[in-house]
C-alpha cells in the first residue's frame, strides 16, 4: 500500500492544477481537498502550510480526514518542488525521463516557465507588465519546443508539460475574454499577435496540451473566469 497523499488545492489555482495533472498522468491515488482562498480554514496555516498557499501536499502518517491533518505527515509546498516529489514517488511514470540530458532539459523548461511565462504573464494580468514582454516570454518558450515534437521535452508527457499547461489555459482565457487589469483590448491584441505564423509552433503545442484528457479532467474554466471577474475589477481605458 502506498502512503497516503493529500493534495490541498484550489480549482482556480494554476499551481494546484500542475500537481493534479502530474498525479493523474502518474495514475497516482490521492485525496484532494479544496481550500477556499477567500476564507481559509483556521487550521490550514498552522497545521498544513505556514505560507497559507496552495498547492501543498501531506504525505504519509495516518490516513486522516483532510480537514484534520496529522502532525505525523510530511508537508510539502511549492508546486515545482511537489512536481519533483511526484516523480520521486513514481519514477517509472515517465514524468521525468531516465536520460540525464533529457532530465536537464525538463528542469530547464520548468525554470524557463517560471521566468518567461509565470512572472511576466501574471504581472501583465495585474497591469504591471507590457503585453510585448509576455510575447517575448512566449517566444523564448517556443524556442525550446522541437520542430515536429509533441511534448515539451522528448517523446513522453513530463512534468515540464504539467508545469506550463495550466498557464496556457489562463492565457487562452485572457486572449478570448480580454479579462485582466491591463488596458481594455490588449487581451485581444495578444490574441491577434499569437495568431501570426511566427507563433504557430507554440500555438499548436498549446492546442495539444489543452486537448489532453488529464487537462480536461482537472480544469474548470467557468470557475477560473468567475475568479478573474472577481479579482480584476478596475480596468484602465486603452490609451
Ligand atoms: N510559488 C508558489 C505559488 C503558489 C500560490 O501563489 N498560490 C496561490 C493560489 S494560485 C495562493 O494560494 N494564494 C493564497 C494566498 O496567497 O493567500 C507555487 O508554485 O506553489
mmCIF file of C-alpha atoms and ligand atoms in Angstrom:
data_model
loop_
_atom_site.group_PDB
_atom_site.id
_atom_site.type_symbol
_atom_site.label_atom_id
_atom_site.label_comp_id
_atom_site.label_asym_id
_atom_site.label_seq_id
_atom_site.Cartn_x
_atom_site.Cartn_y
_atom_site.Cartn_z
ATOM 1 C CA UNK A 1 0.000 0.000 0.000
ATOM 2 C CA UNK A 2 1.420 3.415 -0.898
ATOM 3 C CA UNK A 3 1.487 6.066 1.844
ATOM 4 C CA UNK A 4 -1.465 8.427 1.950
ATOM 5 C CA UNK A 5 -1.121 11.578 -0.178
ATOM 6 C CA UNK A 6 -3.478 14.525 0.215
ATOM 7 C CA UNK A 7 -3.379 17.491 -2.144
ATOM 8 C CA UNK A 8 -4.679 20.797 -0.767
ATOM 9 C CA UNK A 9 -5.667 22.779 -3.809
ATOM 10 C CA UNK A 10 -7.985 25.304 -5.292
ATOM 11 C CA UNK A 11 -9.602 24.726 -8.678
ATOM 12 C CA UNK A 12 -8.746 28.206 -9.939
ATOM 13 C CA UNK A 13 -5.074 27.952 -8.968
ATOM 14 C CA UNK A 14 -2.759 27.133 -11.900
ATOM 15 C CA UNK A 15 -0.099 25.974 -9.433
ATOM 16 C CA UNK A 16 -2.563 23.474 -7.950
ATOM 17 C CA UNK A 17 -3.535 22.214 -11.382
ATOM 18 C CA UNK A 18 0.116 21.408 -12.168
ATOM 19 C CA UNK A 19 0.083 18.852 -9.352
ATOM 20 C CA UNK A 20 -3.295 17.393 -10.270
ATOM 21 C CA UNK A 21 -2.008 16.897 -13.825
ATOM 22 C CA UNK A 22 1.160 15.140 -12.636
ATOM 23 C CA UNK A 23 -0.762 12.886 -10.226
ATOM 24 C CA UNK A 24 -3.309 11.929 -12.892
ATOM 25 C CA UNK A 25 -0.652 11.288 -15.524
ATOM 26 C CA UNK A 26 1.161 9.053 -12.992
ATOM 27 C CA UNK A 27 -2.098 7.246 -12.147
ATOM 28 C CA UNK A 28 -1.415 8.079 -8.523
ATOM 29 C CA UNK A 29 -4.099 7.635 -5.871
ATOM 30 C CA UNK A 30 -4.640 10.803 -3.827
ATOM 31 C CA UNK A 31 -7.213 12.727 -1.877
ATOM 32 C CA UNK A 32 -7.975 16.278 -2.980
ATOM 33 C CA UNK A 33 -9.145 18.988 -0.587
ATOM 34 C CA UNK A 34 -10.361 22.376 -1.882
ATOM 35 C CA UNK A 35 -9.131 25.310 0.190
ATOM 36 C CA UNK A 36 -11.326 28.411 -0.026
ATOM 37 C CA UNK A 37 -8.682 31.085 -0.685
ATOM 38 C CA UNK A 38 -11.030 33.903 0.380
ATOM 39 C CA UNK A 39 -11.909 32.198 3.642
ATOM 40 C CA UNK A 40 -9.157 29.763 4.588
ATOM 41 C CA UNK A 41 -9.836 27.295 7.390
ATOM 42 C CA UNK A 42 -8.069 28.429 10.583
ATOM 43 C CA UNK A 43 -6.093 25.170 10.781
ATOM 44 C CA UNK A 44 -4.643 25.494 7.267
ATOM 45 C CA UNK A 45 -1.699 27.797 8.050
ATOM 46 C CA UNK A 46 -0.963 26.323 11.470
ATOM 47 C CA UNK A 47 -1.205 22.651 10.502
ATOM 48 C CA UNK A 48 -0.503 22.440 6.763
ATOM 49 C CA UNK A 49 1.263 25.428 5.176
ATOM 50 C CA UNK A 50 2.500 28.432 7.199
ATOM 51 C CA UNK A 51 2.646 30.415 3.921
ATOM 52 C CA UNK A 52 -1.141 29.909 3.628
ATOM 53 C CA UNK A 53 -0.839 28.975 -0.058
ATOM 54 C CA UNK A 54 -1.950 26.112 -2.254
ATOM 55 C CA UNK A 55 -0.822 23.704 -3.537
ATOM 56 C CA UNK A 56 0.605 21.733 -0.671
ATOM 57 C CA UNK A 57 0.642 18.000 -0.116
ATOM 58 C CA UNK A 58 0.693 15.956 3.033
ATOM 59 C CA UNK A 59 2.383 12.597 2.677
ATOM 60 C CA UNK A 60 2.487 9.608 4.995
ATOM 61 C CA UNK A 61 1.285 9.451 8.579
ATOM 62 C CA UNK A 62 -2.170 8.164 9.486
ATOM 63 C CA UNK A 63 -4.995 8.216 6.955
ATOM 64 C CA UNK A 64 -6.920 11.125 8.464
ATOM 65 C CA UNK A 65 -9.646 13.414 7.122
ATOM 66 C CA UNK A 66 -8.041 16.290 5.182
ATOM 67 C CA UNK A 67 -9.704 18.844 7.477
ATOM 68 C CA UNK A 68 -7.992 17.243 10.460
ATOM 69 C CA UNK A 69 -4.369 16.998 9.257
ATOM 70 C CA UNK A 70 -1.955 14.880 11.273
ATOM 71 C CA UNK A 71 1.302 16.295 12.683
ATOM 72 C CA UNK A 72 2.849 12.971 11.625
ATOM 73 C CA UNK A 73 2.623 13.545 7.864
ATOM 74 C CA UNK A 74 5.283 15.330 5.801
ATOM 75 C CA UNK A 75 4.109 18.697 4.419
ATOM 76 C CA UNK A 76 5.472 19.686 1.023
ATOM 77 C CA UNK A 77 4.803 23.060 -0.598
ATOM 78 C CA UNK A 78 5.848 24.925 -3.793
ATOM 79 C CA UNK A 79 4.432 23.479 -6.981
ATOM 80 C CA UNK A 80 7.748 22.823 -8.745
ATOM 81 C CA UNK A 81 9.106 21.043 -5.655
ATOM 82 C CA UNK A 82 5.922 18.949 -5.472
ATOM 83 C CA UNK A 83 6.264 18.034 -9.165
ATOM 84 C CA UNK A 84 9.719 16.583 -8.434
ATOM 85 C CA UNK A 85 8.289 14.835 -5.376
ATOM 86 C CA UNK A 86 5.631 13.135 -7.531
ATOM 87 C CA UNK A 87 8.418 11.986 -9.876
ATOM 88 C CA UNK A 88 10.362 10.566 -6.918
ATOM 89 C CA UNK A 89 7.274 8.656 -5.795
ATOM 90 C CA UNK A 90 6.558 7.389 -9.330
ATOM 91 C CA UNK A 91 9.943 7.041 -11.048
ATOM 92 C CA UNK A 92 8.519 4.779 -13.774
ATOM 93 C CA UNK A 93 5.677 7.127 -14.721
ATOM 94 C CA UNK A 94 7.743 8.746 -17.485
ATOM 95 C CA UNK A 95 7.074 12.141 -15.861
ATOM 96 C CA UNK A 96 10.858 12.607 -15.800
ATOM 97 C CA UNK A 97 12.913 10.775 -18.438
ATOM 98 C CA UNK A 98 15.745 8.433 -17.399
ATOM 99 C CA UNK A 99 18.258 10.049 -19.758
ATOM 100 C CA UNK A 100 20.342 12.695 -17.902
ATOM 101 C CA UNK A 101 20.313 15.181 -20.794
ATOM 102 C CA UNK A 102 16.524 14.960 -21.182
ATOM 103 C CA UNK A 103 16.153 15.294 -17.382
ATOM 104 C CA UNK A 104 18.193 18.501 -17.542
ATOM 105 C CA UNK A 105 16.031 19.695 -20.456
ATOM 106 C CA UNK A 106 12.867 19.107 -18.434
ATOM 107 C CA UNK A 107 14.268 21.060 -15.488
ATOM 108 C CA UNK A 108 15.422 23.864 -17.786
ATOM 109 C CA UNK A 109 11.932 24.057 -19.322
ATOM 110 C CA UNK A 110 10.379 24.301 -15.841
ATOM 111 C CA UNK A 111 12.798 27.052 -14.855
ATOM 112 C CA UNK A 112 12.025 28.855 -18.136
ATOM 113 C CA UNK A 113 8.279 28.542 -17.470
ATOM 114 C CA UNK A 114 8.735 30.351 -14.155
ATOM 115 C CA UNK A 115 10.935 33.098 -15.586
ATOM 116 C CA UNK A 116 9.382 33.595 -19.012
ATOM 117 C CA UNK A 117 5.694 32.730 -18.502
ATOM 118 C CA UNK A 118 4.653 32.884 -14.832
ATOM 119 C CA UNK A 119 6.472 36.101 -13.945
ATOM 120 C CA UNK A 120 5.593 38.284 -16.992
ATOM 121 C CA UNK A 121 2.114 36.840 -17.605
ATOM 122 C CA UNK A 122 0.723 37.318 -14.072
ATOM 123 C CA UNK A 123 2.343 40.772 -13.857
ATOM 124 C CA UNK A 124 0.639 41.597 -17.182
ATOM 125 C CA UNK A 125 -2.711 40.435 -15.794
ATOM 126 C CA UNK A 126 -2.279 42.874 -12.920
ATOM 127 C CA UNK A 127 -1.452 45.717 -15.313
ATOM 128 C CA UNK A 128 2.205 45.749 -14.261
ATOM 129 C CA UNK A 129 3.864 44.375 -17.378
ATOM 130 C CA UNK A 130 3.512 45.042 -21.094
ATOM 131 C CA UNK A 131 1.991 42.518 -23.484
ATOM 132 C CA UNK A 132 5.202 42.785 -25.522
ATOM 133 C CA UNK A 133 7.081 41.154 -22.635
ATOM 134 C CA UNK A 134 4.502 38.372 -22.481
ATOM 135 C CA UNK A 135 5.158 37.748 -26.178
ATOM 136 C CA UNK A 136 8.928 37.772 -25.575
ATOM 137 C CA UNK A 137 8.476 35.095 -22.908
ATOM 138 C CA UNK A 138 6.319 33.016 -25.238
ATOM 139 C CA UNK A 139 8.968 33.352 -27.949
ATOM 140 C CA UNK A 140 11.577 32.020 -25.535
ATOM 141 C CA UNK A 141 9.415 29.002 -24.683
ATOM 142 C CA UNK A 142 8.633 28.416 -28.355
ATOM 143 C CA UNK A 143 12.384 28.291 -28.995
ATOM 144 C CA UNK A 144 12.627 25.312 -26.620
ATOM 145 C CA UNK A 145 9.967 23.297 -28.499
ATOM 146 C CA UNK A 146 11.310 20.860 -31.071
ATOM 147 C CA UNK A 147 10.020 21.171 -34.647
ATOM 148 C CA UNK A 148 7.587 18.247 -35.128
ATOM 149 C CA UNK A 149 7.731 17.366 -31.413
ATOM 150 C CA UNK A 150 4.577 16.587 -29.470
ATOM 151 C CA UNK A 151 5.610 17.266 -25.871
ATOM 152 C CA UNK A 152 7.737 19.969 -24.241
ATOM 153 C CA UNK A 153 10.685 17.578 -23.987
ATOM 154 C CA UNK A 154 11.274 14.137 -25.531
ATOM 155 C CA UNK A 155 8.516 11.777 -26.611
ATOM 156 C CA UNK A 156 6.545 11.451 -23.377
ATOM 157 C CA UNK A 157 4.381 13.690 -21.174
ATOM 158 C CA UNK A 158 6.648 15.062 -18.429
ATOM 159 C CA UNK A 159 6.462 17.465 -15.500
ATOM 160 C CA UNK A 160 7.550 20.165 -17.998
ATOM 161 C CA UNK A 161 4.158 19.800 -19.719
ATOM 162 C CA UNK A 162 2.334 19.658 -16.369
ATOM 163 C CA UNK A 163 4.140 22.815 -15.269
ATOM 164 C CA UNK A 164 3.246 25.021 -18.222
ATOM 165 C CA UNK A 165 -0.213 23.751 -19.259
ATOM 166 C CA UNK A 166 -2.303 25.459 -16.521
ATOM 167 C CA UNK A 167 -0.784 28.811 -17.557
ATOM 168 C CA UNK A 168 -1.575 28.149 -21.227
ATOM 169 C CA UNK A 169 -5.232 27.684 -20.289
ATOM 170 C CA UNK A 170 -5.297 31.011 -18.432
ATOM 171 C CA UNK A 171 -3.527 32.697 -21.353
ATOM 172 C CA UNK A 172 -6.322 31.409 -23.605
ATOM 173 C CA UNK A 173 -8.967 32.910 -21.293
ATOM 174 C CA UNK A 174 -7.238 36.285 -21.431
ATOM 175 C CA UNK A 175 -6.934 36.293 -25.223
ATOM 176 C CA UNK A 176 -10.572 35.206 -25.689
ATOM 177 C CA UNK A 177 -12.242 37.368 -22.995
ATOM 178 C CA UNK A 178 -9.875 40.354 -22.560
ATOM 179 C CA UNK A 179 -10.167 39.870 -18.761
ATOM 180 C CA UNK A 180 -7.327 41.398 -16.756
ATOM 181 C CA UNK A 181 -6.199 44.710 -15.296
ATOM 182 C CA UNK A 182 -4.446 45.776 -18.500
ATOM 183 C CA UNK A 183 -5.919 48.446 -20.779
ATOM 184 C CA UNK A 184 -9.158 47.372 -22.499
ATOM 185 C CA UNK A 185 -8.496 45.499 -25.742
ATOM 186 C CA UNK A 186 -4.928 44.429 -25.004
ATOM 187 C CA UNK A 187 -6.020 40.827 -24.336
ATOM 188 C CA UNK A 188 -7.497 40.707 -27.862
ATOM 189 C CA UNK A 189 -4.337 42.321 -29.234
ATOM 190 C CA UNK A 190 -2.353 39.471 -27.694
ATOM 191 C CA UNK A 191 -4.752 37.064 -29.405
ATOM 192 C CA UNK A 192 -4.089 38.710 -32.794
ATOM 193 C CA UNK A 193 -0.331 38.522 -32.237
ATOM 194 C CA UNK A 194 -0.471 34.845 -31.313
ATOM 195 C CA UNK A 195 -2.413 34.050 -34.497
ATOM 196 C CA UNK A 196 0.561 35.201 -36.593
ATOM 197 C CA UNK A 197 2.543 32.396 -38.323
ATOM 198 C CA UNK A 198 5.505 33.380 -36.141
ATOM 199 C CA UNK A 199 3.813 31.712 -33.145
ATOM 200 C CA UNK A 200 2.358 28.660 -34.888
ATOM 201 C CA UNK A 201 4.724 26.140 -33.229
ATOM 202 C CA UNK A 202 3.779 27.451 -29.782
ATOM 203 C CA UNK A 203 0.048 27.591 -30.570
ATOM 204 C CA UNK A 204 -0.001 24.025 -31.894
ATOM 205 C CA UNK A 205 1.661 22.893 -28.660
ATOM 206 C CA UNK A 206 -0.995 24.815 -26.659
ATOM 207 C CA UNK A 207 -3.764 23.093 -28.640
ATOM 208 C CA UNK A 208 -2.288 19.625 -27.991
ATOM 209 C CA UNK A 209 -1.884 20.210 -24.271
ATOM 210 C CA UNK A 210 -5.407 21.614 -23.849
ATOM 211 C CA UNK A 211 -6.879 18.597 -25.661
ATOM 212 C CA UNK A 212 -5.320 16.111 -23.257
ATOM 213 C CA UNK A 213 -7.775 14.129 -21.071
ATOM 214 C CA UNK A 214 -5.786 14.871 -17.881
ATOM 215 C CA UNK A 215 -6.140 18.581 -18.633
ATOM 216 C CA UNK A 216 -9.879 18.363 -19.288
ATOM 217 C CA UNK A 217 -10.392 16.378 -16.082
ATOM 218 C CA UNK A 218 -8.629 18.970 -13.938
ATOM 219 C CA UNK A 219 -9.853 22.209 -15.497
ATOM 220 C CA UNK A 220 -12.959 24.158 -14.599
ATOM 221 C CA UNK A 221 -12.985 27.122 -16.988
ATOM 222 C CA UNK A 222 -16.177 28.667 -15.614
ATOM 223 C CA UNK A 223 -14.639 28.885 -12.127
ATOM 224 C CA UNK A 224 -11.466 30.491 -13.455
ATOM 225 C CA UNK A 225 -13.456 33.084 -15.444
ATOM 226 C CA UNK A 226 -15.631 33.848 -12.403
ATOM 227 C CA UNK A 227 -12.482 34.241 -10.304
ATOM 228 C CA UNK A 228 -10.869 36.562 -12.878
ATOM 229 C CA UNK A 229 -14.035 38.703 -12.972
ATOM 230 C CA UNK A 230 -13.922 38.925 -9.188
ATOM 231 C CA UNK A 231 -10.272 39.972 -8.886
ATOM 232 C CA UNK A 232 -9.863 42.118 -11.993
ATOM 233 C CA UNK A 233 -12.342 44.808 -11.125
ATOM 234 C CA UNK A 234 -10.678 48.048 -12.115
ATOM 235 C CA UNK A 235 -9.951 48.491 -15.816
ATOM 236 C CA UNK A 236 -7.827 51.115 -17.431
ATOM 237 C CA UNK A 237 -9.011 52.628 -20.685
ATOM 238 C CA UNK A 238 -6.816 51.989 -23.711
ATOM 239 C CA UNK A 239 -4.518 54.945 -24.336
HETATM 240 N N1 LIG B 1 5.201 29.718 -5.853
HETATM 241 C C1 LIG B 1 4.012 29.047 -5.372
HETATM 242 C C2 LIG B 1 2.799 29.913 -5.682
HETATM 243 C C3 LIG B 1 1.539 29.408 -5.000
HETATM 244 C C4 LIG B 1 0.447 30.466 -4.998
HETATM 245 O O1 LIG B 1 0.698 31.658 -5.244
HETATM 246 N N2 LIG B 1 -0.773 30.034 -4.705
HETATM 247 C C5 LIG B 1 -1.904 30.953 -4.646
HETATM 248 C C6 LIG B 1 -3.067 30.425 -5.473
HETATM 249 S S1 LIG B 1 -2.680 30.468 -7.193
HETATM 250 C C7 LIG B 1 -2.419 31.023 -3.210
HETATM 251 O O2 LIG B 1 -2.510 30.025 -2.535
HETATM 252 N N3 LIG B 1 -2.776 32.226 -2.758
HETATM 253 C C8 LIG B 1 -3.379 32.403 -1.483
HETATM 254 C C9 LIG B 1 -2.670 33.429 -0.650
HETATM 255 O O3 LIG B 1 -1.582 33.890 -1.056
HETATM 256 O O4 LIG B 1 -3.209 33.776 0.408
HETATM 257 C C10 LIG B 1 3.905 27.667 -6.036
HETATM 258 O O5 LIG B 1 4.475 27.497 -7.122
HETATM 259 O O6 LIG B 1 3.287 26.775 -5.441
#
